[in-house]
Short mmCIF file of C-alpha atoms in Angstrom, two decimals:
data_model
loop_
_atom_site.label_atom_id
_atom_site.label_comp_id
_atom_site.label_asym_id
_atom_site.label_seq_id
_atom_site.Cartn_x
_atom_site.Cartn_y
_atom_site.Cartn_z
CA MET A 29 91.37 -6.61 -25.71
CA ASN A 30 89.34 -3.64 -24.44
CA GLN A 31 88.45 -0.72 -26.74
CA THR A 32 91.33 1.55 -25.28
CA THR A 33 93.99 -1.12 -25.67
CA THR A 34 92.67 -1.64 -29.23
CA LEU A 35 92.87 2.05 -30.03
CA ILE A 36 96.31 2.47 -28.56
CA GLY A 37 97.75 -0.53 -30.16
CA ALA A 38 96.31 0.42 -33.43
CA SER A 39 97.68 3.92 -33.05
CA LEU A 40 101.04 2.61 -32.28
CA ILE A 41 101.30 0.33 -35.32
CA GLY A 42 99.93 3.10 -37.41
CA LEU A 43 102.77 5.42 -36.19
CA ALA A 44 105.27 2.80 -36.79
CA LEU A 45 104.13 2.04 -40.30
CA ALA A 46 103.10 5.45 -41.50
CA GLY A 47 103.90 8.48 -39.65
CA PRO A 48 101.96 10.72 -37.29
CA ILE A 49 98.47 9.74 -37.68
CA SER A 50 96.93 7.61 -35.18
CA ALA A 51 93.63 5.42 -34.79
CA ALA A 52 92.25 8.08 -32.55
CA ASP A 53 92.79 10.83 -35.26
CA ARG A 54 91.23 8.49 -37.77
CA HIS A 55 88.18 8.52 -35.27
CA THR A 56 88.20 12.09 -35.63
CA GLU A 57 88.69 12.33 -39.42
CA VAL A 58 85.77 9.98 -39.95
CA ILE A 59 83.47 12.30 -37.81
CA ALA A 60 84.78 15.35 -39.61
CA ALA A 61 83.97 13.78 -42.92
CA THR A 62 80.27 13.04 -41.55
CA CYS A 63 80.23 16.94 -40.92
CA MET A 64 80.91 17.46 -44.51
CA SER A 65 77.57 15.76 -45.73
CA CYS A 66 75.90 18.97 -44.53
CA HIS A 67 78.66 21.76 -44.26
CA GLY A 68 80.21 20.61 -47.93
CA PRO A 69 83.33 18.82 -49.10
CA GLY A 70 86.49 19.77 -47.10
CA GLY A 71 84.10 21.81 -44.90
CA LYS A 72 83.53 24.59 -47.61
CA SER A 73 79.84 25.09 -47.96
CA LEU A 74 78.25 26.11 -51.27
CA GLY A 75 75.41 27.69 -49.68
CA THR A 76 73.46 29.09 -46.59
CA ILE A 77 75.02 26.48 -44.38
CA PRO A 78 78.39 27.98 -42.70
CA SER A 79 81.76 26.71 -43.84
CA LEU A 80 83.72 24.86 -41.14
CA VAL A 81 87.05 25.80 -42.49
CA ASP A 82 86.56 29.56 -41.97
CA LEU A 83 86.31 29.15 -38.05
CA LYS A 84 89.27 29.51 -35.82
CA GLN A 85 89.97 26.57 -33.71
CA ASP A 86 88.97 28.21 -30.44
CA ASP A 87 85.97 29.68 -31.99
CA PHE A 88 84.89 26.17 -33.29
CA VAL A 89 84.99 24.67 -29.75
CA LYS A 90 83.36 27.75 -28.22
CA ARG A 91 80.53 27.74 -30.77
CA LEU A 92 79.86 24.00 -30.29
CA GLN A 93 79.94 24.21 -26.61
CA GLU A 94 77.42 27.06 -26.68
CA PHE A 95 75.15 25.18 -29.04
CA LYS A 96 75.19 22.41 -26.71
CA SER A 97 74.62 24.30 -23.50
CA GLY A 98 71.75 26.34 -25.18
CA LYS A 99 73.69 29.69 -24.73
CA ARG A 100 73.76 30.17 -28.32
CA LEU A 101 70.37 29.46 -30.22
CA SER A 102 70.29 27.17 -33.06
CA SER A 103 68.14 25.56 -35.51
CA ILE A 104 69.76 22.35 -35.77
CA MET A 105 73.21 22.39 -34.35
CA LYS A 106 72.22 21.81 -30.68
CA ARG A 107 71.00 18.22 -31.83
CA HIS A 108 74.56 17.54 -33.38
CA ALA A 109 76.86 19.33 -30.72
CA ALA A 110 75.29 17.46 -27.91
CA GLY A 111 76.21 14.15 -29.50
CA TYR A 112 79.94 14.52 -29.23
CA THR A 113 82.42 14.50 -26.31
CA ASP A 114 84.33 17.50 -25.34
CA ALA A 115 87.40 15.68 -26.60
CA GLU A 116 86.00 14.93 -29.84
CA THR A 117 84.97 18.68 -30.23
CA GLU A 118 88.28 19.65 -29.49
CA ALA A 119 89.99 17.13 -31.98
CA LEU A 120 87.47 18.22 -34.62
CA ALA A 121 88.31 21.88 -34.04
CA ALA A 122 91.96 20.92 -34.70
CA TYR A 123 91.15 19.05 -37.71
CA PHE A 124 89.10 21.55 -39.41
CA ALA A 125 91.79 24.20 -38.52
CA SER A 126 94.32 22.02 -40.19
CA LEU A 127 92.37 22.14 -43.42
CA GLN A 128 92.57 26.01 -43.91
CA MET B 21 99.74 2.85 -18.58
CA SER B 22 96.04 3.05 -18.05
CA LEU B 23 93.85 5.44 -20.01
CA ASN B 24 90.24 5.24 -20.60
CA ARG B 25 88.86 6.17 -23.94
CA ARG B 26 88.12 9.90 -22.80
CA ASP B 27 91.47 10.60 -21.79
CA PHE B 28 93.16 9.05 -24.88
CA LEU B 29 90.89 10.93 -27.13
CA LYS B 30 91.69 13.99 -25.13
CA LEU B 31 95.29 13.43 -25.55
CA SER B 32 94.75 13.02 -29.13
CA GLY B 33 92.68 16.32 -29.32
CA ALA B 34 95.68 18.09 -27.76
CA GLY B 35 97.96 16.75 -30.29
CA ALA B 36 95.69 16.70 -33.06
CA ALA B 37 96.65 20.22 -34.77
CA LEU B 38 100.38 18.77 -34.81
CA ALA B 39 99.16 15.37 -36.27
CA PHE B 40 96.96 16.64 -38.91
CA THR B 41 99.79 18.66 -40.27
CA GLY B 42 101.30 15.29 -41.32
CA CYS B 43 99.99 14.05 -44.68
CA ALA B 44 96.55 12.22 -43.95
CA SER B 45 97.00 9.88 -46.69
CA GLN B 46 100.30 8.49 -44.87
CA TYR B 47 97.86 6.68 -42.29
CA GLY B 48 96.40 4.65 -45.11
CA ALA B 49 99.24 4.19 -47.58
CA ALA B 50 99.79 0.79 -46.08
CA ALA B 51 96.59 -0.43 -47.31
CA ARG B 52 96.72 -2.23 -50.75
CA GLY B 53 94.36 -4.21 -52.92
CA HIS B 54 91.28 -3.96 -55.04
CA VAL B 55 88.02 -2.79 -53.67
CA ILE B 56 84.73 -3.07 -55.92
CA VAL B 57 81.87 -0.90 -54.92
CA VAL B 58 78.50 -1.81 -56.54
CA GLY B 59 76.19 1.10 -56.91
CA ALA B 60 77.04 4.75 -57.29
CA GLY B 61 74.08 6.28 -55.08
CA PHE B 62 74.68 8.16 -51.98
CA GLY B 63 76.58 5.35 -50.14
CA GLY B 64 78.47 3.87 -53.04
CA ALA B 65 79.86 6.98 -54.58
CA THR B 66 80.94 8.37 -51.14
CA CYS B 67 82.56 5.11 -50.21
CA ALA B 68 84.67 4.91 -53.49
CA LYS B 69 85.78 8.58 -52.95
CA TYR B 70 86.88 8.15 -49.46
CA LEU B 71 88.60 4.72 -50.21
CA ARG B 72 90.78 6.65 -52.66
CA GLN B 73 91.16 9.49 -50.34
CA TRP B 74 91.96 7.50 -47.27
CA GLY B 75 93.72 4.65 -49.15
CA PRO B 76 95.63 6.31 -51.89
CA ASN B 77 97.25 3.08 -53.03
CA LEU B 78 93.91 1.29 -53.03
CA ASP B 79 92.61 0.28 -56.58
CA VAL B 80 88.88 1.27 -56.59
CA THR B 81 86.35 0.17 -59.24
CA LEU B 82 82.80 1.63 -59.03
CA ILE B 83 80.26 -0.46 -60.87
CA GLU B 84 76.89 1.44 -61.95
CA PRO B 85 74.53 0.78 -64.75
CA ASN B 86 73.13 4.34 -64.81
CA ASP B 87 74.79 7.26 -66.80
CA SER B 88 73.97 9.77 -64.04
CA PHE B 89 72.98 10.31 -60.69
CA VAL B 90 69.35 11.24 -59.69
CA SER B 91 68.76 12.22 -56.14
CA CYS B 92 65.86 10.86 -54.23
CA PRO B 93 66.14 13.51 -51.75
CA PHE B 94 64.56 16.62 -53.47
CA SER B 95 62.44 14.43 -56.01
CA ASN B 96 59.38 15.33 -53.96
CA TRP B 97 60.42 19.08 -54.55
CA VAL B 98 60.11 18.04 -58.34
CA LEU B 99 56.51 16.94 -57.67
CA GLY B 100 55.67 20.17 -55.96
CA GLY B 101 57.05 22.29 -58.77
CA LEU B 102 60.09 23.55 -56.82
CA ARG B 103 62.76 21.70 -58.68
CA SER B 104 63.13 20.28 -62.17
CA MET B 105 64.48 16.79 -63.01
CA ASP B 106 67.80 18.62 -64.21
CA ASP B 107 68.16 20.06 -60.87
CA ILE B 108 68.23 16.73 -59.11
CA THR B 109 70.30 15.03 -61.78
CA HIS B 110 74.03 15.07 -61.52
CA SER B 111 77.06 13.65 -63.53
CA TYR B 112 79.50 11.24 -62.52
CA ASP B 113 82.44 12.91 -64.34
CA LYS B 114 84.44 14.13 -61.26
CA LEU B 115 84.75 10.61 -59.77
CA PRO B 116 87.36 9.21 -62.24
CA LYS B 117 89.60 12.38 -61.44
CA ARG B 118 89.85 10.90 -58.02
CA GLY B 119 91.35 7.67 -59.40
CA ILE B 120 88.19 5.73 -59.35
CA ARG B 121 87.66 3.38 -62.05
CA MET B 122 83.99 3.68 -63.46
CA LEU B 123 82.52 0.69 -64.99
CA LYS B 124 79.04 1.06 -66.55
CA ASP B 125 77.72 -2.42 -65.91
CA SER B 126 75.55 -4.54 -63.51
CA VAL B 127 76.59 -7.33 -61.31
CA VAL B 128 75.01 -10.59 -62.01
CA ALA B 129 77.00 -13.15 -59.91
CA ILE B 130 79.47 -12.94 -57.09
CA ASP B 131 81.84 -15.76 -55.99
CA ALA B 132 82.50 -14.87 -52.41
CA ASP B 133 84.84 -17.75 -51.94
CA LYS B 134 87.09 -16.80 -54.89
CA ARG B 135 86.26 -12.99 -54.51
CA ILE B 136 85.18 -12.51 -58.14
CA VAL B 137 82.24 -10.54 -59.45
CA ARG B 138 80.88 -11.16 -62.85
CA THR B 139 78.95 -8.58 -64.70
CA GLN B 140 76.27 -8.35 -67.25
CA GLY B 141 78.70 -7.14 -69.75
CA GLY B 142 80.68 -10.43 -69.43
CA ALA B 143 83.58 -9.16 -67.21
CA SER B 144 84.95 -11.30 -64.34
CA ILE B 145 86.79 -9.10 -61.71
CA GLY B 146 88.70 -10.12 -58.58
CA TYR B 147 88.43 -8.17 -55.37
CA ASP B 148 89.93 -8.03 -51.92
CA ARG B 149 87.05 -6.48 -50.39
CA LEU B 150 83.48 -5.88 -52.10
CA VAL B 151 81.06 -3.14 -51.21
CA LEU B 152 77.40 -3.59 -52.15
CA ALA B 153 75.43 -0.19 -52.11
CA PRO B 154 72.45 -1.10 -54.37
CA GLY B 155 69.58 0.76 -52.43
CA ILE B 156 66.41 -0.99 -52.33
CA GLU B 157 64.39 -3.45 -54.36
CA ILE B 158 60.91 -2.44 -54.67
CA LEU B 159 58.58 -5.59 -54.22
CA THR B 160 56.22 -4.59 -57.12
CA ASP B 161 54.62 -8.07 -57.03
CA SER B 162 53.43 -7.56 -53.23
CA VAL B 163 50.51 -5.29 -54.47
CA LYS B 164 48.16 -7.10 -56.80
CA GLY B 165 47.73 -5.64 -60.13
CA PHE B 166 50.70 -3.08 -59.77
CA GLN B 167 52.99 -4.78 -62.26
CA GLU B 168 50.40 -4.36 -64.85
CA ALA B 169 49.48 -1.02 -64.13
CA GLU B 170 52.98 0.26 -63.88
CA ALA B 171 53.80 -1.48 -67.26
CA ALA B 172 51.04 0.44 -68.81
CA GLY B 173 52.34 3.78 -67.48
CA LYS B 174 49.23 4.24 -65.43
CA VAL B 175 50.60 3.83 -61.91
CA VAL B 176 54.03 4.56 -60.48
CA HIS B 177 55.76 4.15 -57.20
CA ALA B 178 58.31 6.78 -57.94
CA TRP B 179 60.37 5.74 -54.99
CA LYS B 180 63.51 5.67 -56.97
CA ALA B 181 63.99 9.12 -58.49
CA GLY B 182 63.97 9.10 -62.25
CA PRO B 183 61.53 8.58 -65.09
CA GLN B 184 58.78 7.76 -62.69
CA THR B 185 59.43 10.96 -60.86
CA ALA B 186 59.01 12.87 -64.09
CA LEU B 187 55.94 10.77 -65.14
CA LEU B 188 54.04 11.33 -61.77
CA ARG B 189 54.73 14.91 -62.11
CA LYS B 190 53.19 15.05 -65.65
CA GLN B 191 50.15 12.90 -64.26
CA LEU B 192 49.60 15.46 -61.49
CA GLN B 193 49.89 18.33 -63.84
CA ALA B 194 47.26 16.75 -66.34
CA MET B 195 44.95 16.02 -63.46
CA PRO B 196 41.81 18.42 -63.47
CA ASP B 197 41.00 20.75 -60.81
CA GLY B 198 38.69 18.97 -58.25
CA GLY B 199 40.67 15.68 -58.72
CA THR B 200 41.73 13.17 -56.20
CA PHE B 201 45.41 11.97 -55.81
CA VAL B 202 45.69 8.73 -53.90
CA MET B 203 49.01 7.90 -52.26
CA SER B 204 49.77 4.63 -50.52
CA VAL B 205 52.51 4.00 -48.13
CA PRO B 206 54.02 0.64 -46.94
CA ALA B 207 54.42 -0.41 -43.45
CA ALA B 208 57.87 0.30 -42.09
CA PRO B 209 60.83 -0.39 -42.66
CA TYR B 210 60.98 1.45 -45.90
CA ARG B 211 63.21 3.81 -47.65
CA CYS B 212 63.00 7.48 -46.29
CA PRO B 213 60.70 7.32 -43.33
CA PRO B 214 59.33 10.96 -43.70
CA GLY B 215 59.31 10.73 -47.43
CA PRO B 216 55.58 9.88 -48.05
CA TYR B 217 54.53 12.76 -45.71
CA GLU B 218 56.82 15.36 -47.46
CA ARG B 219 55.30 14.09 -50.79
CA ALA B 220 51.70 14.67 -49.53
CA CYS B 221 53.05 18.43 -48.61
CA MET B 222 54.50 18.91 -51.87
CA VAL B 223 51.62 17.59 -54.00
CA ALA B 224 49.43 19.75 -51.88
CA TYR B 225 51.54 22.82 -52.37
CA TYR B 226 51.09 22.15 -56.07
CA PHE B 227 47.32 21.82 -55.83
CA LYS B 228 47.04 24.85 -53.70
CA GLN B 229 48.89 26.99 -56.41
CA ALA B 230 47.41 25.28 -59.58
CA LYS B 231 44.11 23.33 -58.78
CA PRO B 232 42.99 24.17 -55.35
CA LYS B 233 39.69 22.10 -55.44
CA SER B 234 41.73 19.02 -55.53
CA ARG B 235 42.28 16.61 -52.67
CA ILE B 236 44.67 14.08 -51.40
CA ILE B 237 44.10 10.67 -49.79
CA LEU B 238 47.01 9.16 -48.05
CA LEU B 239 46.52 5.51 -47.31
CA ASP B 240 49.25 4.57 -44.84
CA GLY B 241 50.15 1.15 -44.05
CA ASN B 242 51.54 2.30 -40.65
CA PRO B 243 49.58 2.78 -37.57
CA ASP B 244 50.49 6.62 -37.48
CA ILE B 245 52.64 9.12 -39.30
CA ALA B 246 55.96 7.39 -39.15
CA SER B 247 58.28 10.24 -38.99
CA LYS B 248 58.23 13.95 -37.98
CA LYS B 249 54.58 13.70 -37.01
CA ALA B 250 54.23 17.02 -35.34
CA LEU B 251 55.80 18.84 -38.31
CA PHE B 252 53.68 17.31 -40.76
CA LEU B 253 50.32 17.80 -38.92
CA TRP B 254 51.36 21.49 -38.36
CA ALA B 255 51.93 21.76 -42.19
CA TRP B 256 48.74 20.06 -43.28
CA ASN B 257 46.47 22.19 -40.72
CA THR B 258 48.38 25.34 -41.45
CA PHE B 259 48.93 25.51 -45.27
CA TYR B 260 46.33 22.79 -46.67
CA PRO B 261 43.26 22.59 -44.27
CA GLY B 262 40.82 20.09 -45.43
CA MET B 263 42.97 18.90 -48.43
CA ILE B 264 44.63 15.94 -46.90
CA ASP B 265 42.60 12.88 -45.84
CA TYR B 266 45.18 10.90 -43.90
CA ARG B 267 44.02 7.03 -43.23
CA PRO B 268 46.40 4.91 -40.84
CA ASN B 269 46.25 1.18 -41.02
CA ASN B 270 45.49 1.23 -44.58
CA ALA B 271 47.89 -1.05 -46.36
CA PRO B 272 47.55 -1.34 -50.14
CA LEU B 273 46.37 -4.76 -51.25
CA ALA B 274 45.72 -4.37 -54.85
CA VAL B 275 45.58 -1.63 -57.50
CA ASP B 276 43.49 -1.46 -60.67
CA GLY B 277 44.93 0.85 -63.46
CA ASN B 278 41.71 0.54 -65.54
CA LYS B 279 39.32 1.53 -62.88
CA MET B 280 41.87 3.72 -61.16
CA THR B 281 41.28 2.10 -57.63
CA VAL B 282 43.65 1.28 -54.73
CA SER B 283 42.08 -1.73 -52.51
CA THR B 284 42.80 -1.90 -48.85
CA GLU B 285 41.33 -4.37 -46.34
CA PHE B 286 38.50 -1.85 -45.78
CA ASP B 287 37.85 -0.09 -49.04
CA ASP B 288 38.29 0.44 -52.77
CA VAL B 289 39.59 4.00 -52.99
CA ARG B 290 39.23 5.78 -56.42
CA GLY B 291 41.58 8.36 -57.65
CA ASP B 292 42.54 10.35 -60.61
CA VAL B 293 46.24 9.92 -60.01
CA LEU B 294 47.59 7.06 -58.11
CA ASN B 295 50.87 6.64 -56.48
CA VAL B 296 51.33 3.22 -54.89
CA VAL B 297 54.63 2.50 -52.90
CA PRO B 298 55.06 -1.22 -52.53
CA LYS B 299 56.95 -2.70 -49.71
CA GLN B 300 60.82 -3.11 -50.11
CA ARG B 301 63.77 -5.01 -49.41
CA ALA B 302 67.62 -4.84 -49.80
CA GLY B 303 68.79 -4.45 -53.28
CA THR B 304 68.93 -7.56 -55.55
CA VAL B 305 72.67 -7.90 -55.70
CA CYS B 306 72.59 -8.63 -52.00
CA ASP B 307 70.84 -11.87 -52.69
CA LEU B 308 73.66 -13.03 -54.80
CA VAL B 309 75.78 -13.66 -51.50
CA GLY B 310 72.83 -14.74 -49.16
CA ALA B 311 73.22 -11.39 -47.47
CA ARG B 312 69.52 -10.85 -47.00
CA ASN B 313 69.96 -12.66 -43.65
CA ASP B 314 67.53 -10.79 -41.08
CA SER B 315 64.43 -12.54 -39.58
CA ASN B 316 62.21 -11.66 -42.75
CA LYS B 317 64.94 -12.42 -45.23
CA ALA B 318 64.45 -8.89 -46.44
CA TRP B 319 67.31 -6.85 -45.22
CA CYS B 320 71.13 -7.25 -44.50
CA THR B 321 72.69 -7.67 -41.19
CA VAL B 322 76.11 -6.40 -40.93
CA ASN B 323 78.78 -5.76 -38.29
CA LEU B 324 77.81 -1.98 -37.82
CA ALA B 325 81.46 -0.91 -36.89
CA THR B 326 82.60 -1.91 -40.34
CA PHE B 327 79.47 -2.63 -42.45
CA GLU B 328 80.88 -6.18 -43.30
CA SER B 329 78.01 -8.53 -44.00
CA THR B 330 77.28 -11.27 -41.26
CA ALA B 331 76.75 -13.59 -44.17
CA ALA B 332 79.49 -13.29 -46.47
CA PRO B 333 83.31 -12.46 -45.23
CA ASN B 334 85.07 -9.42 -47.20
CA VAL B 335 81.70 -8.17 -48.46
CA HIS B 336 80.59 -4.97 -46.90
CA ILE B 337 76.70 -3.52 -47.40
CA LEU B 338 75.89 -0.06 -47.06
CA GLY B 339 72.71 2.21 -47.04
CA ASP B 340 69.12 1.37 -47.28
CA SER B 341 69.69 -2.43 -47.61
CA VAL B 342 71.28 -2.61 -43.97
CA GLN B 343 69.09 -3.88 -41.07
CA SER B 344 69.70 -1.39 -38.09
CA ASN B 345 68.00 1.30 -35.92
CA LEU B 346 69.52 3.89 -38.29
CA PRO B 347 66.99 5.51 -40.78
CA LYS B 348 67.11 4.59 -44.30
CA SER B 349 68.03 7.86 -45.71
CA GLY B 350 70.61 9.06 -48.23
CA HIS B 351 72.38 11.10 -45.84
CA MET B 352 72.76 8.21 -43.47
CA ALA B 353 74.07 6.28 -46.51
CA THR B 354 76.97 8.67 -46.99
CA ASN B 355 78.04 8.19 -43.39
CA HIS B 356 77.76 4.49 -43.47
CA ALA B 357 80.11 4.97 -46.45
CA LYS B 358 82.64 6.86 -44.62
CA VAL B 359 82.78 4.34 -41.58
CA CYS B 360 82.89 1.38 -44.10
CA ALA B 361 85.73 3.27 -46.04
CA ALA B 362 87.85 4.01 -43.10
CA ALA B 363 87.35 0.40 -41.78
CA ILE B 364 88.31 -1.25 -45.31
CA VAL B 365 91.37 1.09 -45.31
CA ASP B 366 92.40 -0.13 -41.85
CA LEU B 367 91.82 -3.81 -42.58
CA LEU B 368 93.69 -3.82 -45.74
CA ALA B 369 96.58 -2.16 -43.90
CA GLY B 370 96.42 -5.01 -41.27
CA ARG B 371 95.06 -2.78 -38.61
CA ALA B 372 91.93 -2.91 -36.33
CA PRO B 373 89.34 -0.59 -37.45
CA ASP B 374 87.83 2.03 -34.98
CA PRO B 375 85.77 0.06 -32.55
CA ILE B 376 83.64 3.15 -31.60
CA PRO B 377 82.59 4.90 -34.71
CA VAL B 378 80.14 7.85 -34.47
CA VAL B 379 77.56 8.96 -37.30
CA ALA B 380 75.01 11.49 -37.69
CA ASN B 381 71.60 11.69 -39.55
CA THR B 382 70.27 15.00 -40.86
CA CYS B 383 67.12 15.14 -42.85
CA TYR B 384 65.12 18.15 -44.20
CA SER B 385 61.55 17.86 -45.26
CA ALA B 386 59.84 20.69 -47.27
CA THR B 387 56.42 21.46 -45.97
CA SER B 388 55.52 24.45 -48.58
CA GLY B 389 57.22 26.42 -51.13
CA SER B 390 59.22 28.52 -48.45
CA THR B 391 59.18 26.48 -45.13
CA ALA B 392 60.87 23.07 -44.09
CA GLY B 393 61.63 21.24 -40.87
CA HIS B 394 64.27 18.74 -39.85
CA VAL B 395 65.06 15.52 -37.97
CA ALA B 396 68.72 15.03 -36.74
CA ASN B 397 70.42 12.54 -34.61
CA VAL B 398 73.96 11.63 -33.44
CA TYR B 399 74.51 7.83 -33.13
CA ARG B 400 77.40 6.50 -31.19
CA PHE B 401 78.44 2.77 -31.43
CA GLU B 402 78.59 0.87 -28.46
CA ALA B 403 79.70 -2.96 -28.51
CA GLY B 404 76.72 -5.09 -27.83
CA LYS B 405 74.38 -2.35 -28.19
CA GLY B 406 74.90 -1.14 -31.80
CA TYR B 407 74.22 2.61 -32.50
CA VAL B 408 73.01 4.56 -29.67
CA SER B 409 70.92 7.76 -30.25
CA GLN B 410 72.63 10.69 -28.49
CA PRO B 411 70.75 13.24 -26.22
CA GLU B 412 68.94 16.30 -27.90
CA GLY B 413 68.39 14.28 -31.09
CA GLY B 414 65.05 14.72 -32.64
CA ALA B 415 62.63 16.58 -35.03
CA THR B 416 61.20 20.02 -35.25
CA SER B 417 57.50 20.32 -34.46
CA THR B 418 56.88 23.22 -36.93
CA GLY B 419 58.60 24.44 -40.14
CA ASP B 420 60.12 27.65 -40.89
CA GLU B 421 62.04 29.74 -43.71
CA ALA B 422 65.46 29.16 -42.12
CA ASN B 423 65.04 25.52 -42.53
CA PHE B 424 64.03 25.77 -46.03
CA HIS B 425 67.30 27.65 -46.69
CA TYR B 426 69.40 24.94 -44.96
CA ALA B 427 67.63 22.25 -46.85
CA GLU B 428 68.62 23.82 -50.01
CA SER B 429 71.87 24.31 -49.05
CA TRP B 430 72.20 20.87 -47.70
CA SER B 431 71.37 19.49 -51.19
CA GLN B 432 74.11 21.41 -52.68
CA ASN B 433 76.72 20.43 -50.06
CA ILE B 434 75.82 16.76 -50.11
CA TRP B 435 75.55 16.41 -53.78
CA ALA B 436 79.10 17.97 -54.01
CA GLU B 437 80.35 15.67 -51.30
CA VAL B 438 79.24 12.57 -52.85
CA LEU B 439 80.14 13.22 -56.46
CA GLY B 440 82.81 16.00 -56.29
#
């Protein structure tokens, strides 16, 4: 079974058992949780590092794309933004928007 | 229908806003059973938290012998006088509110076939999945004389934050101006690759303020500065010129707490304060299931998509104990924990775990009382390859005030993320 089949298969089983959360969304949810190690629990920062829940969905995507391209200067975020696919960036934006 | 992974995730992204309005816990509600997590450090506490968050019907027991969490990250800041022990010590009080059963105890035996752990306090507890997150065991017998010098309170490693951190700070404070601080670093792999060099910065920062005639000899078991080399050389040359005598390929062989010397293959080096960090291996509890199974019998090999031990089924291992190309950092341990928690929830729900997890590491090091630098990487799991470092990852070559403030904010956020 290849990875795509596994993901889709897992997603369908997940849908059948438990509602509208798929394996691909779980992939996103775990990446989002890794963001929280710096950006704070639930994406709410306690200090200088920006909160993620304050960003509008479109702004989140635009900002990460600009970090990735270098259009927007950053201390550390280019190293992170370049690590995710466009699809993952969009899914992360939707996830953090859902936490607002 | 044929979709590649990118298309599939794109579709998922488009539908994600809708999907996430559903109750996230529904996905994990099918997961049932008892998970025991051993060790409430960065990895273990985070894993317990996310097991409960993503698997609301799971029973989770977190076994930890210590009363409170003492952070290794920022313990060098205590040595530099920038933080107190209180600042890096945090309560476990919030974890029970997440439905985690906290047990103050130590695991002394594991029956991996019957899935039972036995504790020092006499409890026998069954599990469906077991997570071991013990951190490191420091091989204090690998440097001749260390155990005697340590027992006498003369020489510490301070490579686990706690009483030894406080003692080393006191020794530095008691040292006369013009004295010599000797630190020795083991060959990689060891906990926190940039830690020794950050420690040199922090001790130098303290000396510059309080006893500027003092000097530091850094005996490194590695052939070169093992992490953030450009950053640390910049800091040593910029802020502490002439203060730090760096000696590569100088692994410690012996220490004498009476003569106050550290012996290497080349020399006996005398100091007023000695800080010897011996080499390390996976935490002791891993040996109870034969999980130290790399080629040196030191670290634990795991399935890096689930963190399940290759030696013991149903036993997962997190953090510094794991053999991989991922750095042994507290930050990394929290992200091992998230991938592992999601995988366990899936496995206990009868689903296949995500085969392509993505994790990141971020590590700040202070270079003075107002500057810091970082290293950051995203790692993407690929079958047959393990975690592949993504483009643009790397370290800053100089420090600045912005990174210092980000470092401070990182500590607040990650402590809240792990323990909140």
